[in-house]
Coordinates of C-alpha atoms in Angstrom, one line a residue:
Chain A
X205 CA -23.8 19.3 -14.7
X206 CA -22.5 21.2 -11.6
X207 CA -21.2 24.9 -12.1
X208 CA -18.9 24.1 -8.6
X209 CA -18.0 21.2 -6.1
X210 CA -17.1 21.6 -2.2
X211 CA -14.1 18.9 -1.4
X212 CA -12.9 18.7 2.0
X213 CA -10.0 16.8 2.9
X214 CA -10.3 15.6 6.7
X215 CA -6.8 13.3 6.9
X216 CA -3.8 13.7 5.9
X217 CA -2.1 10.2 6.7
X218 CA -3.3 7.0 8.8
X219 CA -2.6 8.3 12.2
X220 CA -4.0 12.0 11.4
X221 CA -6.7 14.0 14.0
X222 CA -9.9 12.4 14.2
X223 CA -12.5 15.3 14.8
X224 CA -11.1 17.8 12.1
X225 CA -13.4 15.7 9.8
X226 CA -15.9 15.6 11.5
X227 CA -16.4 19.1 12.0
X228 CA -15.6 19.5 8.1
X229 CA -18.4 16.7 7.6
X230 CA -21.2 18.9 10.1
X231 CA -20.0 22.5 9.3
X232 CA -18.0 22.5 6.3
X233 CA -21.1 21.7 3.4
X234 CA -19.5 19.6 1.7
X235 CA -20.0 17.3 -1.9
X236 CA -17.3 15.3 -0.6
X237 CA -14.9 14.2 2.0
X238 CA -11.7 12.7 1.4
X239 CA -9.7 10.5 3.8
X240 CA -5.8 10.5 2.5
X241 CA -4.8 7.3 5.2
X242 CA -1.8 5.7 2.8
X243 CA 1.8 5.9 2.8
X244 CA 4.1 4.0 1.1
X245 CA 5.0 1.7 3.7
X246 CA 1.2 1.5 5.5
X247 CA 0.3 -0.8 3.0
X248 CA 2.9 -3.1 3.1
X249 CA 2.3 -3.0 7.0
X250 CA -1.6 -3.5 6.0
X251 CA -0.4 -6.5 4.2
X252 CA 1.4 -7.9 6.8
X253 CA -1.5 -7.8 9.2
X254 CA -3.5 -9.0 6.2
X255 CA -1.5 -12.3 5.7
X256 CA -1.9 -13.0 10.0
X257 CA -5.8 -12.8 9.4
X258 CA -7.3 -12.5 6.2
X259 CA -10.4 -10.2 7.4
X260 CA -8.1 -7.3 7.8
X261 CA -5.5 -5.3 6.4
X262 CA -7.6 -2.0 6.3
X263 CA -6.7 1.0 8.1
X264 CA -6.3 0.4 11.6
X265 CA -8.3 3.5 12.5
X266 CA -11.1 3.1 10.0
X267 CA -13.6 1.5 12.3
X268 CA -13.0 4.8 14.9
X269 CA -13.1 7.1 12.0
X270 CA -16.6 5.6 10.3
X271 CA -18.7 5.3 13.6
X272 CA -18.1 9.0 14.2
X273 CA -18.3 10.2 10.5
X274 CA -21.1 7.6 9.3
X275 CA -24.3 9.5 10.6
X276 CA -23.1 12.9 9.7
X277 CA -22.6 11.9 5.9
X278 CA -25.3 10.6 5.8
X279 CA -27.4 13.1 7.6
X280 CA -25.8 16.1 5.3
X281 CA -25.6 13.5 2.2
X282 CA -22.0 13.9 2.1
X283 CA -20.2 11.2 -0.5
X284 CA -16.9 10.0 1.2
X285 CA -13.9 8.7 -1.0
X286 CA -11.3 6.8 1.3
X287 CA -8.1 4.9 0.8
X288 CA -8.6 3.8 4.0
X289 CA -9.2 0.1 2.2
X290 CA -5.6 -0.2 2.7
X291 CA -4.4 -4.1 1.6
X292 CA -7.9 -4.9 1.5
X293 CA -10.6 -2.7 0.3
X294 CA -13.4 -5.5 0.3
X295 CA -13.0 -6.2 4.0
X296 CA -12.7 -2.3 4.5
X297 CA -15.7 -2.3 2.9
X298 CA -18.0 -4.9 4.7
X299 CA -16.7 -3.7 8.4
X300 CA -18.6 -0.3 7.0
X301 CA -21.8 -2.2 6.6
X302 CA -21.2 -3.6 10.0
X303 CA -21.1 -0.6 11.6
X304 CA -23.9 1.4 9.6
X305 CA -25.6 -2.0 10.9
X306 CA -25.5 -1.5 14.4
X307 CA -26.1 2.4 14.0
X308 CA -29.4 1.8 11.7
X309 CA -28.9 3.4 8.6
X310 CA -28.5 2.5 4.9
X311 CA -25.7 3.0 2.6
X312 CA -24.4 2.0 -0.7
X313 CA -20.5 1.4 -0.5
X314 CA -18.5 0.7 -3.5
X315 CA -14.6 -1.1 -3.0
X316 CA -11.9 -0.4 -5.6
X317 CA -9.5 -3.2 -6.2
X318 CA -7.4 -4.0 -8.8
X319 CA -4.4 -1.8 -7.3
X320 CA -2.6 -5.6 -5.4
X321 CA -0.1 -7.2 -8.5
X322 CA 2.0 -9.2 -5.4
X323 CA 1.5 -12.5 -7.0
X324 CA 1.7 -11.4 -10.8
X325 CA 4.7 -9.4 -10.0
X326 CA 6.9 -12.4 -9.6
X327 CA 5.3 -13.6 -12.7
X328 CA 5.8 -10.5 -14.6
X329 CA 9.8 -9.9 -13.7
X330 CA 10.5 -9.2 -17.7
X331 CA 7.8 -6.1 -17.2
X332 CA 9.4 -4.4 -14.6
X333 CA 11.2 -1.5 -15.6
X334 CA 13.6 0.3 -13.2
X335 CA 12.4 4.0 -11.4
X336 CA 14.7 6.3 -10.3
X337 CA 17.4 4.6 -11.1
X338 CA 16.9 2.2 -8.5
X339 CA 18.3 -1.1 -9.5
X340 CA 17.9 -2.8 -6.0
X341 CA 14.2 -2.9 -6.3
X342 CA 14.2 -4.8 -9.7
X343 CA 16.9 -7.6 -8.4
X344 CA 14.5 -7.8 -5.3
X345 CA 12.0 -9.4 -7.6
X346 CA 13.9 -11.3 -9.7
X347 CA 16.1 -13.3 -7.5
X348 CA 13.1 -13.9 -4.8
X349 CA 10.7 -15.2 -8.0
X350 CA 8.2 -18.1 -8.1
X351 CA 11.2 -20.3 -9.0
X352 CA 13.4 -19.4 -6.0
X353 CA 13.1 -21.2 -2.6
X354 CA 9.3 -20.3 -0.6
X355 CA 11.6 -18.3 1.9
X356 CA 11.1 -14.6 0.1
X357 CA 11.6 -11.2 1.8
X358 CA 8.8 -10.1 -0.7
X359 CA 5.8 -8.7 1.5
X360 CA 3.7 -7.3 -1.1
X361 CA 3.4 -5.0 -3.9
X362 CA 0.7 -2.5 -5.1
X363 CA 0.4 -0.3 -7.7
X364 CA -0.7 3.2 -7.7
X365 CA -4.0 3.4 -10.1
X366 CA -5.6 6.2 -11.0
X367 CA -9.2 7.8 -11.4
X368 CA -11.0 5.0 -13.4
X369 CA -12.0 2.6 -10.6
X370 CA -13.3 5.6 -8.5
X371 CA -15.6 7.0 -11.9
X372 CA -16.8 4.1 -11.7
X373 CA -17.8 3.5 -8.5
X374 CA -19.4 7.6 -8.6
X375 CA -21.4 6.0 -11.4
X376 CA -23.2 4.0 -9.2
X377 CA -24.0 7.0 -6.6
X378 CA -22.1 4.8 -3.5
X379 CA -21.9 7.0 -0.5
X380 CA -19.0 6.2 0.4
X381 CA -15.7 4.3 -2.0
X382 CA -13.0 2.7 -0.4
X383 CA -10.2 1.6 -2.4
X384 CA -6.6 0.4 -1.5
X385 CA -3.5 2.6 -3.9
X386 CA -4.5 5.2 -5.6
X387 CA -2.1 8.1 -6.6
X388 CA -3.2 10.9 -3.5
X389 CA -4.6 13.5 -6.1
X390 CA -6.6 10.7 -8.0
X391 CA -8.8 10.3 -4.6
X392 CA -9.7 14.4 -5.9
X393 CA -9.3 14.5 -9.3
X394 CA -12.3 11.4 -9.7
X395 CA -15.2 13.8 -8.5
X396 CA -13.8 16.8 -10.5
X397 CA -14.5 14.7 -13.7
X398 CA -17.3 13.0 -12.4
X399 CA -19.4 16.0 -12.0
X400 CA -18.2 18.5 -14.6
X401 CA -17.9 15.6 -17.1
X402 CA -14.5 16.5 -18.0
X403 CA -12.3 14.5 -20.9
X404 CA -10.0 11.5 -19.3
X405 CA -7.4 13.4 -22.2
X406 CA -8.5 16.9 -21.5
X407 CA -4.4 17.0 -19.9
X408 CA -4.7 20.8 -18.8
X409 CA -8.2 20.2 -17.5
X410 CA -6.5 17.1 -15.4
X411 CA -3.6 18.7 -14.4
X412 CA -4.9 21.9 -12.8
X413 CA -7.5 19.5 -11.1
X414 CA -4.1 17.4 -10.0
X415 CA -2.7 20.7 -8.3
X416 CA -6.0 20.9 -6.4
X417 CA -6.0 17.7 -5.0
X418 CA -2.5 17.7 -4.5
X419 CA -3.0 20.9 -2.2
X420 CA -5.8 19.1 -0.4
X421 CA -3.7 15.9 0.2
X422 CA -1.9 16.3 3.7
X423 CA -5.3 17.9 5.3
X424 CA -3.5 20.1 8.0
X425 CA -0.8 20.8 6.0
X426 CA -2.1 23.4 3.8
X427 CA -4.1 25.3 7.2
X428 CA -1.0 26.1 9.0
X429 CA 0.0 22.3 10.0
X430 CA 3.9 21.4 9.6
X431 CA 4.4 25.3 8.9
X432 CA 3.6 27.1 11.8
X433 CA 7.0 29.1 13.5
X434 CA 6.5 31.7 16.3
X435 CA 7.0 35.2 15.0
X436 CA 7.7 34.5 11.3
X437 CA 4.9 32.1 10.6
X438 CA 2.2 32.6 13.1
X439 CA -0.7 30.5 13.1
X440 CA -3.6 30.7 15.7
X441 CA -5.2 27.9 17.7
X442 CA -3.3 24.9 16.5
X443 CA -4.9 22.9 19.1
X444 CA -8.2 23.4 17.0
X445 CA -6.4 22.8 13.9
X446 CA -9.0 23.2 10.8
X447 CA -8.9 20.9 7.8
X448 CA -9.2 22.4 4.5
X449 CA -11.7 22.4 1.7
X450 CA -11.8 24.0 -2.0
X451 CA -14.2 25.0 -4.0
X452 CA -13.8 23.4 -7.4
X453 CA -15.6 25.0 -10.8
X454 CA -15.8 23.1 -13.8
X455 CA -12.8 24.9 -15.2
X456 CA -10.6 24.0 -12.8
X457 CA -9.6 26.6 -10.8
X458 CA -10.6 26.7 -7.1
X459 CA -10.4 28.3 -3.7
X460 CA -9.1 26.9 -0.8
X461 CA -10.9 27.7 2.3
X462 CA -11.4 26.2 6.0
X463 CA -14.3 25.8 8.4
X464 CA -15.1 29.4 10.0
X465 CA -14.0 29.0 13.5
X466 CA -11.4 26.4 13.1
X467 CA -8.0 27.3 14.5
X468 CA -5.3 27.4 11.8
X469 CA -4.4 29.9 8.4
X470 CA -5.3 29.2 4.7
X471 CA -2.8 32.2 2.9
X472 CA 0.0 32.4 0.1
X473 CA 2.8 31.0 2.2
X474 CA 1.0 27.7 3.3
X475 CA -0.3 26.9 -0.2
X476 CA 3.5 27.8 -1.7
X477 CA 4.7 25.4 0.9
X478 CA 2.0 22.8 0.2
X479 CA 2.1 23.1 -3.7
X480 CA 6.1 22.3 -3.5
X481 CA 6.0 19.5 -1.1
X482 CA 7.5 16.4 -1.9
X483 CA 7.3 17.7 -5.7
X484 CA 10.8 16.0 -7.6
X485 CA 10.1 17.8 -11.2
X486 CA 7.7 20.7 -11.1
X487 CA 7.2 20.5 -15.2
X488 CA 6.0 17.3 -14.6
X489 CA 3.9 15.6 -11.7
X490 CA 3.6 12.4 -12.7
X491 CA 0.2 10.5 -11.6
X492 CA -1.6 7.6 -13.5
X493 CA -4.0 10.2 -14.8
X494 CA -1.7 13.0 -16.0
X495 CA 1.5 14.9 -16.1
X496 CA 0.9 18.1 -14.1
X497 CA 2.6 21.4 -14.9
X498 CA 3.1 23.0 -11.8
X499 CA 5.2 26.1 -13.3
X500 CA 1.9 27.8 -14.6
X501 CA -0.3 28.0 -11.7
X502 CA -1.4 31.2 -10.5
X503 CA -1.9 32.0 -6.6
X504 CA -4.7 34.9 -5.0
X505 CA -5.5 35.5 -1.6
X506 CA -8.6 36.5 -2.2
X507 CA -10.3 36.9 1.5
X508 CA -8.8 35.9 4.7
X509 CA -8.2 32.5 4.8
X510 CA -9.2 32.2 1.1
X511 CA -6.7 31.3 -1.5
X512 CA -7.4 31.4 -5.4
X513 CA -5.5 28.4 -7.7
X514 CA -5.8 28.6 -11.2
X515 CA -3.5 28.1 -14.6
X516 CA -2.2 24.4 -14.1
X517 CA -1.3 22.7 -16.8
X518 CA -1.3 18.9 -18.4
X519 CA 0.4 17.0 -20.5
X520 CA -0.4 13.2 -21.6
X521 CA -0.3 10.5 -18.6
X522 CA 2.4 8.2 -18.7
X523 CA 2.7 5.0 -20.2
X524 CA 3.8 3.0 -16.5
X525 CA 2.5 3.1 -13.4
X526 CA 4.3 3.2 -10.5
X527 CA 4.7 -0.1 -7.9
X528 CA 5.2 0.1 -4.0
X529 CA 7.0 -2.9 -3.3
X530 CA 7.8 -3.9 0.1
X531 CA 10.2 -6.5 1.4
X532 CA 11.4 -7.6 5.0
X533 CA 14.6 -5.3 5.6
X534 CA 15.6 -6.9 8.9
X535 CA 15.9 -5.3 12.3
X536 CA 16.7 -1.7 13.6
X537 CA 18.3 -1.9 17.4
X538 CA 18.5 1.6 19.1
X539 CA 19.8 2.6 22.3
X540 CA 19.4 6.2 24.1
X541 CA 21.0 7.7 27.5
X542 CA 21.0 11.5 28.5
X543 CA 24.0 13.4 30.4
X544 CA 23.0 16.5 31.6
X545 CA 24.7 19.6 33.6
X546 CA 29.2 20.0 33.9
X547 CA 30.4 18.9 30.8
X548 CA 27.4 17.2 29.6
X549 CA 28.5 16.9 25.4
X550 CA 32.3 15.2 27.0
X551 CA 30.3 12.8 28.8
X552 CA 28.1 11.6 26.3
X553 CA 30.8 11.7 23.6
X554 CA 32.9 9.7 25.9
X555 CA 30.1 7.3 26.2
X556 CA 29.5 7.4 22.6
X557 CA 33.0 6.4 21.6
X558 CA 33.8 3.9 24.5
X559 CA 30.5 1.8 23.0
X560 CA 31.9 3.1 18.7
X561 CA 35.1 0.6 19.9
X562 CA 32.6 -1.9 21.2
X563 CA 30.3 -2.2 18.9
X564 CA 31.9 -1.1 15.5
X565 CA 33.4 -4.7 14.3
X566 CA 29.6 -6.1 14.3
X567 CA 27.9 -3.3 13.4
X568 CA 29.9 -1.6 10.6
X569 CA 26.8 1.0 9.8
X570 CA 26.6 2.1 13.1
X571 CA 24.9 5.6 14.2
X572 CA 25.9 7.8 17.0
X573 CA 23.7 10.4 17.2
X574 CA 24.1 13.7 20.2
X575 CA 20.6 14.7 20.5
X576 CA 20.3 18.7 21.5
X577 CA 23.8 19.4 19.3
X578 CA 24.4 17.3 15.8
X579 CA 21.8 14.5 15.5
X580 CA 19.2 16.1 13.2
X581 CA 21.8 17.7 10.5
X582 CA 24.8 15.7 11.4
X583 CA 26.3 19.0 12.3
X584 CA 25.5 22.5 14.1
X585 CA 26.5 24.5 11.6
X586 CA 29.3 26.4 13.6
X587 CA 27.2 27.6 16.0
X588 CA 28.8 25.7 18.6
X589 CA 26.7 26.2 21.8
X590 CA 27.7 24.2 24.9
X591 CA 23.8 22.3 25.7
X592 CA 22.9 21.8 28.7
X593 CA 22.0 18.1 28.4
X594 CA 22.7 15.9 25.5
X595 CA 20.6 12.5 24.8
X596 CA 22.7 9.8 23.2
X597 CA 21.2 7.4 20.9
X598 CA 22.9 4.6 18.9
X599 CA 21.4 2.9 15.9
X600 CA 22.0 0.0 13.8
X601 CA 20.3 -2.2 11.5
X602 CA 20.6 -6.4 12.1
X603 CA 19.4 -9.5 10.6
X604 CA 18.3 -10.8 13.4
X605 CA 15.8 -8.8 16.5
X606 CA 18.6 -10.7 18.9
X607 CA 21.4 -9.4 17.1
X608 CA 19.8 -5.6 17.0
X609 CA 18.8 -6.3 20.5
X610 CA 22.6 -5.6 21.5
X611 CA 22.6 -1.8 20.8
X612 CA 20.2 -0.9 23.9
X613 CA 21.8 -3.6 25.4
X614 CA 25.4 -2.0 25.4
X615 CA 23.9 1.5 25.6
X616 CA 21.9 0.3 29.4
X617 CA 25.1 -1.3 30.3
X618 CA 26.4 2.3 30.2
X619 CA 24.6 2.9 34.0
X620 CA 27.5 0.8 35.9
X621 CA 30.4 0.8 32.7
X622 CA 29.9 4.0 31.0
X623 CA 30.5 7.7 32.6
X624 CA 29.7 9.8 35.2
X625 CA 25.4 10.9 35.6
X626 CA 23.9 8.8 32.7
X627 CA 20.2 8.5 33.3
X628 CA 17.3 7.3 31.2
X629 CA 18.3 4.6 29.2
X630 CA 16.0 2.9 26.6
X631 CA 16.1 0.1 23.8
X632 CA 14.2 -0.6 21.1
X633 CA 14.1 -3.0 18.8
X634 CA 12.4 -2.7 15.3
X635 CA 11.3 -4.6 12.3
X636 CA 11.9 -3.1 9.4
X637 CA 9.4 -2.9 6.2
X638 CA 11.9 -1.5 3.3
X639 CA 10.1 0.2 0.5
X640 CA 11.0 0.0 -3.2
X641 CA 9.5 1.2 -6.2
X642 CA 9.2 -0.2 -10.1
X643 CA 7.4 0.5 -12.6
X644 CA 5.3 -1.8 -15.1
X645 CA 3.4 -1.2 -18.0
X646 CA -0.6 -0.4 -17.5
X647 CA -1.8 -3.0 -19.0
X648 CA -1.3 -5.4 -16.0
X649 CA -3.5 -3.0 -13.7
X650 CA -6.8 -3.4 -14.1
X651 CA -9.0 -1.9 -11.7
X652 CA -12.7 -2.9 -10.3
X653 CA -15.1 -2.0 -8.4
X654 CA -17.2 -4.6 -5.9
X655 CA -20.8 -3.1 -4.5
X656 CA -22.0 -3.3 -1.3
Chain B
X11 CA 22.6 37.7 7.2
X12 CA 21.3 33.8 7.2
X13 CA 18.1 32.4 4.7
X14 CA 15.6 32.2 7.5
X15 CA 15.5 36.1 8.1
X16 CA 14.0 36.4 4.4
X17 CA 12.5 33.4 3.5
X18 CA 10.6 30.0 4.8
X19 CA 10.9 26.7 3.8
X20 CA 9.3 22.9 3.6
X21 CA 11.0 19.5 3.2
X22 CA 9.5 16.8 1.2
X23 CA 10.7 13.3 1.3
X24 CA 10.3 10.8 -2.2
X25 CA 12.3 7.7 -1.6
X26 CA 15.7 8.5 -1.0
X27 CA 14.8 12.3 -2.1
X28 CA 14.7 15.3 -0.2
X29 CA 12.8 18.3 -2.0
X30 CA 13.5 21.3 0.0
X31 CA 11.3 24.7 -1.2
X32 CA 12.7 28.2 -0.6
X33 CA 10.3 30.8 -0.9
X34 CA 10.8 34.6 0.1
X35 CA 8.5 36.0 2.3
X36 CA 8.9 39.3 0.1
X37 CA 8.5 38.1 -3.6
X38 CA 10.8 41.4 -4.3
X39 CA 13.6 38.7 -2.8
X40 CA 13.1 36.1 -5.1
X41 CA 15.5 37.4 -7.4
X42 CA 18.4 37.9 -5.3
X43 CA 17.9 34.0 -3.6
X44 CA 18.3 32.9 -7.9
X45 CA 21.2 34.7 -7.4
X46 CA 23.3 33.7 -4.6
X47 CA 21.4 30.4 -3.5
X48 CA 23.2 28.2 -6.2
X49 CA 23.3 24.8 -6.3
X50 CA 26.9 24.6 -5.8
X51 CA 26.6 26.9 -2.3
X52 CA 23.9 24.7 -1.7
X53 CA 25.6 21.8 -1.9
X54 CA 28.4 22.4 0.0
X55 CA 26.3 23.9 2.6
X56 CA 24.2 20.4 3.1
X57 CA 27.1 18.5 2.6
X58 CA 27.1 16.3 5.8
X59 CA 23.3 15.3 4.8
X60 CA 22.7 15.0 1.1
X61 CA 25.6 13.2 -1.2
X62 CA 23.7 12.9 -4.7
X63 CA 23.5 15.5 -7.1
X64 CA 21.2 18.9 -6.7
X65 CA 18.7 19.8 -8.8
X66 CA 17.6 23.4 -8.8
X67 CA 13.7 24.4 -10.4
X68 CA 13.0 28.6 -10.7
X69 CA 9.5 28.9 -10.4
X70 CA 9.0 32.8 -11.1
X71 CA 5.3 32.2 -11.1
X72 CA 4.9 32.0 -7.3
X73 CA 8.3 33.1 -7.1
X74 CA 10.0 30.1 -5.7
X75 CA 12.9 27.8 -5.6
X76 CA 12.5 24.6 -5.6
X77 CA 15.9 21.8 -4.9
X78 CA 15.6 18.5 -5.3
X79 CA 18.4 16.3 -3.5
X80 CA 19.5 12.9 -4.3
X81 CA 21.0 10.4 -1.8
X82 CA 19.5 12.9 1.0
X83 CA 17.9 10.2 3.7
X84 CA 20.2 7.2 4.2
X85 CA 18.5 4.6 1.6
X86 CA 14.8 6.4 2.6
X87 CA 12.0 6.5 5.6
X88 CA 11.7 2.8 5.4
X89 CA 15.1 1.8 5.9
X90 CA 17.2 5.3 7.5
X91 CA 19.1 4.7 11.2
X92 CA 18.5 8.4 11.5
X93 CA 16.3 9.6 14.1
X94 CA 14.0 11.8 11.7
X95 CA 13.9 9.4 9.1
X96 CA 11.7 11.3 6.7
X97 CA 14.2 14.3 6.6
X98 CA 11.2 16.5 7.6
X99 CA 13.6 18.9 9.7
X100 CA 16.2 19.2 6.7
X101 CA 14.3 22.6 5.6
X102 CA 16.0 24.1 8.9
X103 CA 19.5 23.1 7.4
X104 CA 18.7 24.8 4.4
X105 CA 18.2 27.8 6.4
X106 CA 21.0 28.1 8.1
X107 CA 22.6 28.9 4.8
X108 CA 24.6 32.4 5.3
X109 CA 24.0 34.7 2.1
X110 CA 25.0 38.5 1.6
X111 CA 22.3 40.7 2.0

């Protein structure tokens, strides 16, 4: 057994940096790398692309992100754990041999499935228990079920599983594991207990390793990414953004560092923010593996850029998983035009109400937004500055792409109908993959691993 | 004076849920924000955005505040019509919040 464990994390979500891994791959001696590439609605967007041509639904950048990490983990014997498998881990999983293929070397890769319950859902509707309070997901299912017409707005639905599929996969010493859902911290968590042999029911053990890997999680995040503010929050070279690491020993605790060099911070304030990010109940993270206590952890900065985390707590997992289901939501039509100079904000609301009476009796949801003055807290808190130049944007949703078409449509009109100096129109029209989320008992998620 | 001169903050977005931290830059200020950053001021300072209930965590151990808001993002990222759909600049509102020194 292993007294510690290096983990990097080198991406935060699908579309994250490319090279920040790879320098934490060459520089940042690492055990492992982990890839974090899945929202909730990427893999509904994965399935999508999936159901047009059933060799992918992967990440769309995985092929980019394995040619330039493949010979460095390999070189450095670096073992990379990846939801990057997206909709479809086993195709994930054999464009990896492709490219390790071409670039002439060996490695063993190991896909985790098991997390895709799309079909059985429809199957299982009596099993599906309501979370959050949100009964819309659960009459989603049941009206669009196996007995209804073939039309359904059902895309797909995965669960979120937790460390077993990975363990096993370790077991087999694969280089690199690519699976599809799997709870963020899980993609951590599995080499913690891996290497230091911890309990699966050792809950403090599991949850202080759960506030590790939820640290780690958003990559950037944590080394001065969505934090950085001139003069209160300073953080150097942000071009050259470093992704973090932490050392892990086999009781839990851990310090988070970065790559020397890298621009970016690693101090109290980042990890607070990190620790508290998208966290609904503190007393109790919920993942397939654990409830996490985050209320007794314990914070050092022990050197610069090195931060001590310790005292996390545990309690038993729950008994339901969690299930992303996605479903066609229609179309989003926007429209946008910017007034700028005399009287700027009585243009544009001029322009703004003249389309309200136009638009209003078809589109009863109907945005109007004043970008520069109210259109990112619906209000400028009585400050009350005159702008110099406002953007207008209007936004709807539709059933139809022809029907959502008519917000740009109306808003480019505005150019030869609308008022004085309006300038840069644009329209978009969307399609919109809605998110919802059940939850079903355990027993219907079984997850497995495929070699390669 | 306003939040942001004496503390920083980060939104989070879970379904329709905003979480919005608080978190002193002085830990010797964590006391007073439990005091005058309730959830009621809270609420009615955010009142154009979120329109569920507020739920406010203490977390003396990094000495924090945690407040997690219902019915914050118009259905959710999937679905919102607003332009920043995950309510990632919401922690900005928070700020704003006036509270005596």
């Amino acid at each position: 057994m292993k007294q510690t464990i290096r983990i990097g994390c080198g991406a935060g979500f699908s579309g994250d940096r490319l090279e920040p891994a790879v320098i934490l791959a060459e520089q940042g001696n690492l055990d492992y790398l982990v890839l974090e590439c899945l929202a909730e609605r990427t893999i509904a967007l994965a399935q999508k692309r999936k159901r047009a041509d059933a060799t992918k639904g992967y990440d769309p950048l995985l092929e980019r992100r394995i040619e330039h990490l493949l010979p460095i983990l390999v070189k450095n014997n670096v073992c990379l754990i990846t939801n990057m498998g997206a909709a479809n881990p086993i195709e994930g999983a054999k464009k990896i041999l492709e490219i390790a293929q071409k670039q002439g070397v060996r490695v063993k890769v190991a896909a985790v499935i098991g997390d895709e319950l799309s079909e059985k859902l429809k199957e299982m509707s009596d099993e599906i228990f309501t979370f959050n309070n949100e009964d819309f997901a659960i009459n989603l299912i049941k009206n669009h079920s196996s007995h209804n017409p073939p039309f359904s707005p059902l895309i797909s639905a995965n669960a979120y599983m937790g460390v077993e599929g990975i363990l096993e996969a370790l077991k087999t010493e694969a280089q690199i594991i690519i699976t599809g859902r799997v709870a963020d911290p899980s993609l951590f968590l599995a080499p913690m207990i891996h290497e230091f042999g911890w309990a699966t029911d050792d809950y403090n053990l599991l949850g202080q390793g759960t506030v590790v890997g939820h640290l780690l999680e958003c990559a950037g995040q944590i080394t001065g990414g969505y934090f950085a503010d001139p003069i209160t929050k300073p953080v150097t070279n942000m071009d050259t953004l470093g992704h973090p690491f932490a050392d892990v020993f086999a009781d839990g605790s851990a310090i988070i560092g970065k790559v020397e060099d890298t621009g970016g911070v690693v101090n109290l304030a980042t990890v607070k923010e990190q620790l508290l990010y998208e966290v609904v109940n503190p007393y109790a993270y919920l993942t397939p593996d654990v409830s996490a206590n985050f209320t007794t952890v314990q914070l050092e900065e022990i050197a610069e850029n090195q931060v001590k985390v310790w005292g996390g707590t545990g309690h038993e997992k729950p008994p339901t998983l969690k299930v992303s289901v996605g479903y066609q939501a229609g179309f989003l039509g926007e429209g946008e035009i910017s007034y700028a100079g005399h009287n700027a904000l009585a243009r544009a609301q001029l322009a703004g109400d003249t389309l309200e009476k136009r638009l209003k009796a078809d589109f009863p949801d109907l945005r109007t937004d004043y970008v520069g003055v109210s259109a990112i807290h619906r209000t400028d808190f009585e400050r009350q500055i005159e702008p110099y130049e406002v953007r207008l944007r209007l936004a709807s949703n539709a059933d139809t792409a022809q029907k959502a078409a008519l917000i740009g449509e109306e808003v480019e009109a505005l150019y030869t109908n609308g008022p004085a100096g309006g300038g840069g129109a644009r329209k978009y029209v969307t399609e919109l993959v809605g998110i919802v989320s059940v939850l079903v008992d355990r027993k219907n998620v079984i997850p497995e691993i495929v070699l390669f | 004076m306003k939040l942001y001169q004496i503390a920083h903050s980060r939104a989070g977005d879970k379904g329709n849920i905003s979480t919005l931290s608080l978190i002193p830059y002085d830990p010797k200020d964590y006391e007073h924000l439990c005091e005058k950053v309730t959830v009621e001021r809270v609420k009615e300072h955010l009142k154009d955005i979120v329109s569920g209930e507020i739920v406010r965590y203490e977390m003396s151990n990094i000495s924090s505040l945690l407040f997690v808001c219902q019915n914050a993002l118009l259905t959710g990222v999937t679905t919102s019509l607003a332009i920043d759909t995950h309510g990632k600049a919401l922690s900005y509102a928070l700020l704003e919040m006036q509270i005596e020194p």
